[in-house]
Amino acid sequence: DDPALRAEVAGCWMEAEAYRLATAMTVTRLSAGHRMGPESSLNKVWWSEMDIHLHETALRLLGDDADLEGPWLKGFQFALSGPIYAGTNEIQRNVIAERVLGLPRR
């Protein structure tokens, strides 16, 4: 009944759909013989932030049951490491700024 939570769920679905489409675009490029480029940093940042958002929303949906040890809580705990492993999101943002957007190095 909570419109804010309903909007949050819809936002998670849209983020996941955008990630799916971006992944399909990458696969299409790779299958056409292109190499993985610095735009892969965009995928990494998007995925790691989406993963946290998705799990936070799931825990909100669970309400009081979110405190119980279960797959969504464990997934959330693991998702928190996403912005750190595979190159921190801060480093990935620098790659995006310099190599994708062509901004000067800081």
Tab-separated table of C-alpha atoms in Angstrom:
chain	number	residue	atom	x	y	z
A	1	ASP	CA	0.000	0.000	0.000
A	2	ASP	CA	3.034	2.285	0.287
A	3	PRO	CA	3.350	4.372	-2.920
A	4	ALA	CA	6.987	5.226	-2.161
A	5	LEU	CA	7.892	1.551	-1.847
A	6	ARG	CA	5.942	0.760	-5.018
A	7	ALA	CA	7.944	3.463	-6.843
A	8	GLU	CA	11.138	1.978	-5.410
A	9	VAL	CA	10.257	-1.464	-6.775
A	10	ALA	CA	9.489	0.049	-10.189
A	11	GLY	CA	12.818	1.901	-10.057
A	12	CYS	CA	14.646	-1.359	-9.350
A	13	TRP	CA	12.944	-3.000	-12.312
A	14	MET	CA	13.917	-0.096	-14.593
A	15	GLU	CA	17.535	-0.202	-13.388
A	16	ALA	CA	17.705	-3.959	-13.975
A	17	GLU	CA	16.175	-3.575	-17.437
A	18	ALA	CA	18.656	-0.814	-18.328
A	19	TYR	CA	21.501	-3.055	-17.171
A	20	ARG	CA	20.140	-5.955	-19.235
A	21	LEU	CA	20.000	-3.777	-22.337
A	22	ALA	CA	23.501	-2.387	-21.745
A	23	THR	CA	24.800	-5.934	-21.361
A	24	ALA	CA	23.065	-6.988	-24.576
A	25	MET	CA	24.693	-4.038	-26.351
A	26	THR	CA	28.122	-5.092	-25.051
A	27	VAL	CA	27.585	-8.710	-26.130
A	28	THR	CA	26.517	-7.518	-29.579
A	29	ARG	CA	29.661	-5.408	-29.913
A	30	LEU	CA	31.898	-8.248	-28.765
A	31	SER	CA	30.252	-10.742	-31.117
A	32	ALA	CA	30.901	-8.293	-33.979
A	33	GLY	CA	34.610	-8.468	-33.193
A	34	HIS	CA	35.011	-5.303	-31.134
A	35	ARG	CA	37.122	-5.326	-28.002
A	36	MET	CA	36.013	-4.500	-24.511
A	37	GLY	CA	36.840	-0.860	-23.901
A	38	PRO	CA	36.731	1.641	-21.076
A	39	GLU	CA	32.928	1.722	-21.296
A	40	SER	CA	33.033	-1.515	-19.309
A	41	SER	CA	33.672	0.756	-16.323
A	42	LEU	CA	30.163	2.155	-16.821
A	43	ASN	CA	28.719	-1.345	-16.545
A	44	LYS	CA	30.698	-2.091	-13.388
A	45	VAL	CA	29.607	1.094	-11.597
A	46	TRP	CA	25.984	0.694	-12.727
A	47	TRP	CA	25.817	-2.966	-11.684
A	48	SER	CA	27.382	-2.515	-8.247
A	49	GLU	CA	25.108	0.395	-7.333
A	50	MET	CA	22.042	-1.331	-8.770
A	51	ASP	CA	22.829	-4.478	-6.770
A	52	ILE	CA	22.839	-2.539	-3.495
A	53	HIS	CA	19.648	-0.672	-4.412
A	54	LEU	CA	17.877	-3.904	-5.364
A	55	HIS	CA	18.796	-5.593	-2.094
A	56	GLU	CA	17.889	-2.541	0.012
A	57	THR	CA	14.476	-2.499	-1.637
A	58	ALA	CA	13.992	-6.231	-1.084
A	59	LEU	CA	14.831	-5.792	2.594
A	60	ARG	CA	12.299	-2.957	2.830
A	61	LEU	CA	9.688	-5.249	1.277
A	62	LEU	CA	10.482	-7.915	3.860
A	63	GLY	CA	9.925	-5.440	6.687
A	64	ASP	CA	10.587	-6.932	10.104
A	65	ASP	CA	11.579	-10.244	8.514
A	66	ALA	CA	14.586	-8.529	6.911
A	67	ASP	CA	16.513	-8.912	10.157
A	68	LEU	CA	16.341	-12.695	9.878
A	69	GLU	CA	19.323	-14.467	8.401
A	70	GLY	CA	18.234	-15.322	4.892
A	71	PRO	CA	19.195	-15.057	1.235
A	72	TRP	CA	18.221	-11.384	0.814
A	73	LEU	CA	20.184	-10.272	3.876
A	74	LYS	CA	23.202	-12.325	2.809
A	75	GLY	CA	22.867	-10.931	-0.720
A	76	PHE	CA	22.750	-7.392	0.664
A	77	GLN	CA	25.867	-7.985	2.730
A	78	PHE	CA	27.679	-9.289	-0.344
A	79	ALA	CA	26.344	-6.438	-2.514
A	80	LEU	CA	28.006	-3.918	-0.208
A	81	SER	CA	31.392	-5.171	-1.412
A	82	GLY	CA	30.459	-4.580	-5.087
A	83	PRO	CA	31.594	-0.947	-5.209
A	84	ILE	CA	35.001	-2.063	-3.892
A	85	TYR	CA	35.961	-5.267	-5.689
A	86	ALA	CA	36.774	-5.384	-9.415
A	87	GLY	CA	38.172	-1.865	-9.105
A	88	THR	CA	36.601	0.613	-6.736
A	89	ASN	CA	33.807	2.721	-8.147
A	90	GLU	CA	35.912	5.822	-7.519
A	91	ILE	CA	38.650	4.466	-9.788
A	92	GLN	CA	36.069	3.370	-12.346
A	93	ARG	CA	34.579	6.878	-12.366
A	94	ASN	CA	38.029	8.289	-13.131
A	95	VAL	CA	38.361	5.836	-16.035
A	96	ILE	CA	34.940	6.913	-17.305
A	97	ALA	CA	35.800	10.604	-16.998
A	98	GLU	CA	39.168	10.322	-18.726
A	99	ARG	CA	38.694	7.566	-21.299
A	100	VAL	CA	34.989	7.673	-22.116
A	101	LEU	CA	34.198	11.357	-21.674
A	102	GLY	CA	37.665	12.668	-22.556
A	103	LEU	CA	37.904	14.894	-19.480
A	104	PRO	CA	41.341	15.994	-18.286
A	105	ARG	CA	43.125	13.923	-15.665
A	106	ARG	CA	42.774	15.243	-12.116
